[in-house]
Short mmCIF file of C-alpha atoms and ligand atoms in Angstrom, two decimals:
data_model
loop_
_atom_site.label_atom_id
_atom_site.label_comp_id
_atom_site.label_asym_id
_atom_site.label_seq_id
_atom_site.Cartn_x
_atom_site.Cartn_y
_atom_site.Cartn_z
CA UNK A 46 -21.07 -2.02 18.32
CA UNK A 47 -18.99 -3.37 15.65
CA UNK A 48 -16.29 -0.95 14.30
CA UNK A 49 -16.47 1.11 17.43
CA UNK A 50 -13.19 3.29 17.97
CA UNK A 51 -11.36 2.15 21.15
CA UNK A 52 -11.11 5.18 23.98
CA UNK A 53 -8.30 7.90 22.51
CA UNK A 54 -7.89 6.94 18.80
CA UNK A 55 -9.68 9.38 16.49
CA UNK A 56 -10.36 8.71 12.83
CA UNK A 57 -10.18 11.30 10.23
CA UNK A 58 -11.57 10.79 6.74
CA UNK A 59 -9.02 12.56 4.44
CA UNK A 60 -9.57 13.82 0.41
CA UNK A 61 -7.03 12.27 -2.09
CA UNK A 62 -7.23 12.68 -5.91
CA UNK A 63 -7.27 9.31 -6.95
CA UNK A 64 -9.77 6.45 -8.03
CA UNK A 65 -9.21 4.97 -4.47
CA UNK A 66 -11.17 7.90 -2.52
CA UNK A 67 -10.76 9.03 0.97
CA UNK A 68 -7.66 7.52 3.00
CA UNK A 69 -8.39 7.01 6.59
CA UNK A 70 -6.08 9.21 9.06
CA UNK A 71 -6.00 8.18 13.16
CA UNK A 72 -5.12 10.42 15.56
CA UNK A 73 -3.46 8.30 18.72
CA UNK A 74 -4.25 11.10 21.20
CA UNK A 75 -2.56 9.63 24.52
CA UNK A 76 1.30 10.20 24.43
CA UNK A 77 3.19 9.83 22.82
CA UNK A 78 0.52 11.70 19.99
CA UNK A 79 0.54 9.66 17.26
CA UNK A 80 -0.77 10.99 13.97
CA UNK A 81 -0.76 7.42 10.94
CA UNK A 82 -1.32 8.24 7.47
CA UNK A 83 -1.97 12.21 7.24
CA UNK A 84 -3.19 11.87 3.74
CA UNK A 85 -1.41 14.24 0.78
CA UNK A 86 -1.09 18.01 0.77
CA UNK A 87 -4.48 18.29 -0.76
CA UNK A 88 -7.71 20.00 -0.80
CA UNK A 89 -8.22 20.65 3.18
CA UNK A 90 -6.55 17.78 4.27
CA UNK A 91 -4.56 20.31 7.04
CA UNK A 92 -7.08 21.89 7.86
CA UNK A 93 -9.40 18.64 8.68
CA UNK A 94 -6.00 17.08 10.58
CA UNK A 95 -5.74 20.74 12.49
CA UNK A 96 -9.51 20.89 13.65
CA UNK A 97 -10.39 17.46 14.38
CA UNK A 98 -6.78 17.55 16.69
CA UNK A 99 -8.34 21.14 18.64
CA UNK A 100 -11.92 19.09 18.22
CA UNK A 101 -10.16 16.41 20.90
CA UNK A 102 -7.99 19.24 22.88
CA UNK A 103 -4.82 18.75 21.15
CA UNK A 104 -2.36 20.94 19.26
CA UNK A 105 -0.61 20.36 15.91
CA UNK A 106 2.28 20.63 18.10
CA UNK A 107 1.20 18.05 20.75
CA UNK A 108 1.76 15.39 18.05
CA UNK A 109 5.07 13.60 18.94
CA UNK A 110 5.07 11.56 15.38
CA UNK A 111 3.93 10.38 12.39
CA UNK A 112 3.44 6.79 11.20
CA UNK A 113 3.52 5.90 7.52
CA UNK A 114 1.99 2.83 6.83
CA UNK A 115 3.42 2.64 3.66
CA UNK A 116 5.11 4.65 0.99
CA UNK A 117 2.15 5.82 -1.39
CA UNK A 118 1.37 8.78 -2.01
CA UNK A 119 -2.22 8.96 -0.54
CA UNK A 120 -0.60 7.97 3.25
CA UNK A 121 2.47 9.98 3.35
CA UNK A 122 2.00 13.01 1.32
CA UNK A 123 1.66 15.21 4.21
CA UNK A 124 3.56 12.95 6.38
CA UNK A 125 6.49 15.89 5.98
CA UNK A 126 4.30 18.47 6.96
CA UNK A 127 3.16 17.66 10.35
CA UNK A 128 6.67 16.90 11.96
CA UNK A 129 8.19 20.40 10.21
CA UNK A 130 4.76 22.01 12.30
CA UNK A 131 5.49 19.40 15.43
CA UNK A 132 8.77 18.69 15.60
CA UNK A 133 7.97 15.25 15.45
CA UNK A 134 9.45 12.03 14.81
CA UNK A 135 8.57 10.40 11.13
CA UNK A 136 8.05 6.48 11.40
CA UNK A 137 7.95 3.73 8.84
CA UNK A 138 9.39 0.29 7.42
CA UNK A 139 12.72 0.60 6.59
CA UNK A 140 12.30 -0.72 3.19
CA UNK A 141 9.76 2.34 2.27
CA UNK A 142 12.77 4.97 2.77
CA UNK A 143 13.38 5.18 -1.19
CA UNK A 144 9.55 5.78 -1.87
CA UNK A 145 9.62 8.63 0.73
CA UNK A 146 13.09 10.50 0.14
CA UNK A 147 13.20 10.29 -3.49
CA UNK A 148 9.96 12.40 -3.94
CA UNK A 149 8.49 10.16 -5.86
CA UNK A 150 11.50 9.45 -8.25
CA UNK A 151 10.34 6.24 -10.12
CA UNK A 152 12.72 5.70 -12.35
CA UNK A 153 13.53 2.29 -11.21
CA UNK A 154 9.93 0.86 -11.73
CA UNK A 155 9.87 2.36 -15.44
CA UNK A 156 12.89 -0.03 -16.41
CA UNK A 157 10.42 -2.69 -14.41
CA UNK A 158 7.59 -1.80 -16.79
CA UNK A 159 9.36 -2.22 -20.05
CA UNK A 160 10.40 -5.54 -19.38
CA UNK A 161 6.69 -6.11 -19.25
CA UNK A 162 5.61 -5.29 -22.54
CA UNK A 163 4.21 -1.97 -21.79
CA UNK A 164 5.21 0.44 -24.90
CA UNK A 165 7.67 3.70 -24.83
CA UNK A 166 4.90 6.29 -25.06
CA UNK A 167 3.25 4.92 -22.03
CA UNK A 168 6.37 5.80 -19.77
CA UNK A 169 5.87 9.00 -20.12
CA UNK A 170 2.14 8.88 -18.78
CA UNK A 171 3.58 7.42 -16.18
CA UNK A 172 6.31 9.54 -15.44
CA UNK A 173 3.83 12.45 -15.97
CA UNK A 174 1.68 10.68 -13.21
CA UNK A 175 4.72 10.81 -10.53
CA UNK A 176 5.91 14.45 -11.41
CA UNK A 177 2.22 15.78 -10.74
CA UNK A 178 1.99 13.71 -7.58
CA UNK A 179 5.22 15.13 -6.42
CA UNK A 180 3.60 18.48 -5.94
CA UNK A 181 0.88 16.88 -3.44
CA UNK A 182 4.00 15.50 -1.57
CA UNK A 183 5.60 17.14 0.94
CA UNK A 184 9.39 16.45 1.62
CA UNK A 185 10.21 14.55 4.33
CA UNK A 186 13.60 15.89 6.35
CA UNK A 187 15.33 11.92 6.54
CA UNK A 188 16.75 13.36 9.94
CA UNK A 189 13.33 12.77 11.40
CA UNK A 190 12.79 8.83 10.04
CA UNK A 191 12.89 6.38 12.99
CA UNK A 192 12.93 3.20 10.65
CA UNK A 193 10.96 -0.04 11.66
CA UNK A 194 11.69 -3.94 11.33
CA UNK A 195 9.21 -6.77 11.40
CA UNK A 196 8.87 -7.92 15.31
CA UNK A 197 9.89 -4.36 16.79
CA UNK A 198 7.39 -2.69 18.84
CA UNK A 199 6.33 0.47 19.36
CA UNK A 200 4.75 2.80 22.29
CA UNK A 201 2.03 5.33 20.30
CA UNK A 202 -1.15 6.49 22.00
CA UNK A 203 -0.37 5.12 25.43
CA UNK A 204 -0.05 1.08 24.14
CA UNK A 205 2.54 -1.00 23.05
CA UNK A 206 2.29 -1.76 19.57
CA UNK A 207 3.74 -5.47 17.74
CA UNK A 208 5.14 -3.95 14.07
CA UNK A 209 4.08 -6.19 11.74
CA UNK A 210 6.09 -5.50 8.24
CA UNK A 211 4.17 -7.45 5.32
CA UNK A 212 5.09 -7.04 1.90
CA UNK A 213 2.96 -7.01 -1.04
CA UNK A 214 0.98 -3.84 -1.76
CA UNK A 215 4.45 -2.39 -0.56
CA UNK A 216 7.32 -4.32 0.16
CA UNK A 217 7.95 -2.36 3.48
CA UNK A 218 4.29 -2.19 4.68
CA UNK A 219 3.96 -1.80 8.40
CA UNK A 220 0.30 -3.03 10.28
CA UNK A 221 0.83 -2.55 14.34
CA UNK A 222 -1.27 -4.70 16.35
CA UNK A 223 -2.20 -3.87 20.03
CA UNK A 224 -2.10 -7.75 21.85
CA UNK A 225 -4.10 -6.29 25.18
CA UNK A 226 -7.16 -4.36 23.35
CA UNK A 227 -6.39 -6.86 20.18
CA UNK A 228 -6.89 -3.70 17.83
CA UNK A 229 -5.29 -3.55 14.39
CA UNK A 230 -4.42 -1.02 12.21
CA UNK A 231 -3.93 -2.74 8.98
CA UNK A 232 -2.73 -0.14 6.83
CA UNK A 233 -3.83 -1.30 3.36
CA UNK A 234 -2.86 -4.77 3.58
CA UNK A 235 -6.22 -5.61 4.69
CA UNK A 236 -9.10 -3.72 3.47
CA UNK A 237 -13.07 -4.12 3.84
CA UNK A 238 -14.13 -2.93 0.37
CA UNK A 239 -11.26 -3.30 -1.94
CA UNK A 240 -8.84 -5.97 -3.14
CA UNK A 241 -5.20 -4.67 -2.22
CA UNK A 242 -3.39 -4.17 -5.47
CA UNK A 243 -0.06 -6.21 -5.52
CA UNK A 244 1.94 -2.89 -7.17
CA UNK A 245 4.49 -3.15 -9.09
CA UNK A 246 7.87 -2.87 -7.15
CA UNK A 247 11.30 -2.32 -8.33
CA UNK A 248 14.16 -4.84 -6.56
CA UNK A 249 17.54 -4.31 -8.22
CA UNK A 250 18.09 -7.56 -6.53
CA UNK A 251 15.89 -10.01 -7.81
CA UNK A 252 16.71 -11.77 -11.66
CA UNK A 253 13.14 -10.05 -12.81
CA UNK A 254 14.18 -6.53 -11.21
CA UNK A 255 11.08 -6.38 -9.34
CA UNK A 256 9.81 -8.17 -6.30
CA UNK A 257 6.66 -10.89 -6.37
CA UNK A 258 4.17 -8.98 -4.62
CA UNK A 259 1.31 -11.22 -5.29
CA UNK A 260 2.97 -13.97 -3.90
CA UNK A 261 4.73 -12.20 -1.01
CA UNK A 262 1.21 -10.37 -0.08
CA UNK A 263 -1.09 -13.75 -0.28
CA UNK A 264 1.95 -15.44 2.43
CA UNK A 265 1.22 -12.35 5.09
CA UNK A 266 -2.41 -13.03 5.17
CA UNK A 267 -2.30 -16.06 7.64
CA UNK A 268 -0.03 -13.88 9.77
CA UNK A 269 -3.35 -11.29 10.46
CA UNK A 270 -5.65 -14.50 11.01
CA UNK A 271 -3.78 -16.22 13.71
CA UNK A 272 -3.70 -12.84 15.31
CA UNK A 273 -7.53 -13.01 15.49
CA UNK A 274 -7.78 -9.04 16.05
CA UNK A 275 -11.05 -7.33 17.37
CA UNK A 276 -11.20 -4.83 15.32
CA UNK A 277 -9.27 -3.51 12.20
CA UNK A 278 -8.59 0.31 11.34
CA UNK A 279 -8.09 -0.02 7.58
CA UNK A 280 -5.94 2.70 5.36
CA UNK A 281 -9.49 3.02 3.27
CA UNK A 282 -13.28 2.14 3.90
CA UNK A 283 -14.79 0.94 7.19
CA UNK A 284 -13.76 -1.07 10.24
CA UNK A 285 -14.22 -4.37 10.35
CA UNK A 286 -13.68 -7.42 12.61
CA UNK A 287 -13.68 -10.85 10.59
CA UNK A 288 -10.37 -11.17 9.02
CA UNK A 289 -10.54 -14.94 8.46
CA UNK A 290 -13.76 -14.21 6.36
CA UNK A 291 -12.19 -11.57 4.70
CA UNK A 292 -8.76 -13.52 3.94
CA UNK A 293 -10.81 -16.56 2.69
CA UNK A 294 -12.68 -14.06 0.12
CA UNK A 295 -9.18 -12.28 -0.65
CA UNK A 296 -7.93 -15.36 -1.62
CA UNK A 297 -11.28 -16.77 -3.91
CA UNK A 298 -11.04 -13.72 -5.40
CA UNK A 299 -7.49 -14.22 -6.81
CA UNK A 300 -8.00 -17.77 -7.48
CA UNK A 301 -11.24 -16.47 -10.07
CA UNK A 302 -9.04 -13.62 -11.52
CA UNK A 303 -5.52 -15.88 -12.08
CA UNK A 304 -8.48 -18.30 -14.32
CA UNK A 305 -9.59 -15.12 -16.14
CA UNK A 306 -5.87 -14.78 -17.19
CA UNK A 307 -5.54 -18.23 -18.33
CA UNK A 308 -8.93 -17.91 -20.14
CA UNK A 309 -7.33 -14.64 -22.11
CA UNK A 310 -4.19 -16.67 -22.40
CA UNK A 311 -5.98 -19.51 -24.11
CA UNK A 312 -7.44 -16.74 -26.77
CA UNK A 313 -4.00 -15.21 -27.29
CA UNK A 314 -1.92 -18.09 -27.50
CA UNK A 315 0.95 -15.89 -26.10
CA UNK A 316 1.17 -12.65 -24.78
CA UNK A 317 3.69 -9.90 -22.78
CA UNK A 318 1.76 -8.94 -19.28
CA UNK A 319 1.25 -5.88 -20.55
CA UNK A 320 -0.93 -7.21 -23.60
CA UNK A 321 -3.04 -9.21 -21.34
CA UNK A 322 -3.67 -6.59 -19.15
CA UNK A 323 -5.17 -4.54 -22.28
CA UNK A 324 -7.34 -7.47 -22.64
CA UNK A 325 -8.39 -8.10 -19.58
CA UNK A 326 -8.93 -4.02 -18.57
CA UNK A 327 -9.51 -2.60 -22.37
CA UNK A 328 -11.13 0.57 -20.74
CA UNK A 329 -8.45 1.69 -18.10
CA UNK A 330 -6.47 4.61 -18.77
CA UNK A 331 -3.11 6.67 -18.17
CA UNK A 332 -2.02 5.66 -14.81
CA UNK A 333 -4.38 2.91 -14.10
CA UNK A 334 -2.80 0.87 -16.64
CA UNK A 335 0.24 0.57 -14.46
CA UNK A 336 -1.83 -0.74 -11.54
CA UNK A 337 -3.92 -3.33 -14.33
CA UNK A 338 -0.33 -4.53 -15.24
CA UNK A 339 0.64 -4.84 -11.69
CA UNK A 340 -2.88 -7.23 -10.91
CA UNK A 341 -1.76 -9.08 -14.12
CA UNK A 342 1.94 -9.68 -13.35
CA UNK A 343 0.80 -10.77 -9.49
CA UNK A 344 -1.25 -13.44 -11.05
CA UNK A 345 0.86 -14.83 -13.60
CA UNK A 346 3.91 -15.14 -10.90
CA UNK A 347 1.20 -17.39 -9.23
CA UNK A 348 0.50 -19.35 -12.76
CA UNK A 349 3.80 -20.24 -13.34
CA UNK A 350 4.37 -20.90 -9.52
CA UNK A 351 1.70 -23.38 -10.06
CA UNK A 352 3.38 -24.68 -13.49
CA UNK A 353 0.48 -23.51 -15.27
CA UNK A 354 2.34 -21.01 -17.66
CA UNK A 355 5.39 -20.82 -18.87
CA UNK A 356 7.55 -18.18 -19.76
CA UNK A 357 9.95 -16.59 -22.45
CA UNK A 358 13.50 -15.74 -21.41
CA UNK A 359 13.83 -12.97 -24.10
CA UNK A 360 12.68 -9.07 -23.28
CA UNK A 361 9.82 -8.31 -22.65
CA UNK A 362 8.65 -11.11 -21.33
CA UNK A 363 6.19 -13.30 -23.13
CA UNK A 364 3.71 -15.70 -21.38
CA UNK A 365 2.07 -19.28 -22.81
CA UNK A 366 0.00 -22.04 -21.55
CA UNK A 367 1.48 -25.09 -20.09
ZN1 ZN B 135 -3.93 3.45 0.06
#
């Protein structure tokens, strides 16, 4: 049967607060225990880690470590709990470190989102946003991170896993890929149900102060096809097993929303990200209007990629046709 679990991998459904729903949790259960994504100190999400772990004849303190996927709140939230309970060993990309130490200090991205148009009193919504996330967070001791880089592998659950970092929803997103049972756990970089949003990322770095997450998360999706997986375990919503079909509709769906923009564009005349995303989204709210920026600023680095846009040098940015 399609979507099947493979022998020793468990999947737990966990609760999170936001729009998204549920974040899928797997339990690796051969050594070394590997517990991915334990969801955010919320509602019963111990609890559900705690029984479903007995459920399988394992202890919280069986579990040798912890795998973040990537830094958001909804995958590593409890991430800090479970290795203070286990003694365990917290894993992730090495780029997510900041998103995971800093308890969810975003400073950073709010000098991001005023180059973008968005106004003063909307920082602190945003801000607001973080600080009552921080409290579903739990710290994570930086003593216990065993950083990853693209090509490593790792041993979890009795396999050897292929780390695949791919940046776009986060810049240090981590999928591992099992070449023998051809399994993937895809983290949210490829999801059934749900487009991926290309958030908005800080990179003190780059000219724009942020990185081009569209663009960077579009280039991994070959990457997943040529591995040809199996079966996926995705960070939300159900299994699946056609990633070509799924990259193909990833990428339609992009191409239809970066002609919506130029279609607002062409109303506007001219506009800051921010204003398009009002037009585009008129009924999100409070934090969502960061992540409607964040689908508007992927597309428009894609626009003027393609030399269909151009834009204005001066702060914030301002957009126009070609
Ligand atoms: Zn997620």
């Amino acid at each position: 049967m399609i979507g099947q679990l493979p022998d020793g991998i468990l999947a737990i459904s966990l609760p999170t607060p936001f729009p998204v729903g549920p974040v899928n949790c797997y339990v690796f259960l051969e050594d070394p225990v590997t517990v991915i994504d334990p969801g955010m100190m919320w509602s019963d999400t111990t609890e559900l880690i705690e029984t479903a772990l007995r459920q399988a004849g394992r202890n919280v303190s069986d579990v040798d470590q912890v795998l973040i996927t990537h830094g958001h709140p909804d995958h590593f939230g409890a991430a800090g709990w479970l290795p203070q309970e286990a003694d365990a060993t917290v894993i992730c990309g090495r780029a997510e470190v900041p998103k995971l130490v800093e308890m969810m200090d975003r400073t950073r991205l709010i000098e991001v989102v005023a180059r973008l148009g968005i106004p003063n009193d909307m920082h602190g919504v945003f801000r607001s946003f973080y600080e009552g996330v921080r409290h579903l967070t739990h710290p994570i001791a930086t003593e216990r991170l065993h950083l990853l880089d693209d090509g490593d592998s790792l041993r979890a659950g009795g396999r050897e896993w292929q780390v695949h970092v791919t940046p776009g929803h986060s810049v240090g997103h981590v999928a591992l890929f099992d070449p023998v049972s051809r399994v993937l756990v895809s983290g949210d970089h490829l999801l059934a149900c749900i487009t991926p949003n290309p958030v908005l990322e800080a990179d003190a770095e780059s000219p724009d102060g942020r990185r081009r997450s569209l663009v960077e998360y579009l280039s991994s999706l070959d990457r997943f096809v040529r591995l040809d997986p199996l079966l996926v375990l995705p960070g939300h919503g159900p299994r699946f097993c056609d990633v070509q079909m799924l990259t193909e509709a990833t990428r339609r769906h992009h191409d239809v929303r970066a002609n919506e923009i130029l279609d607002v564009m062409d109303g506007l005349g001219e506009a800051t990200p921010y204003e398009l995303s009002r037009a585009l989204f008129p009924d999100i709210e409070d934090f969502s209007i960061m992540l409607g920026v964040s689908e508007v600023v992927g597309h428009l680095d894609l626009l003027e990629d393609d030399g269909r846009l151009l834009r204005s040098s001066e702060l914030p940015c301002r957009y126009v046709p070609a």
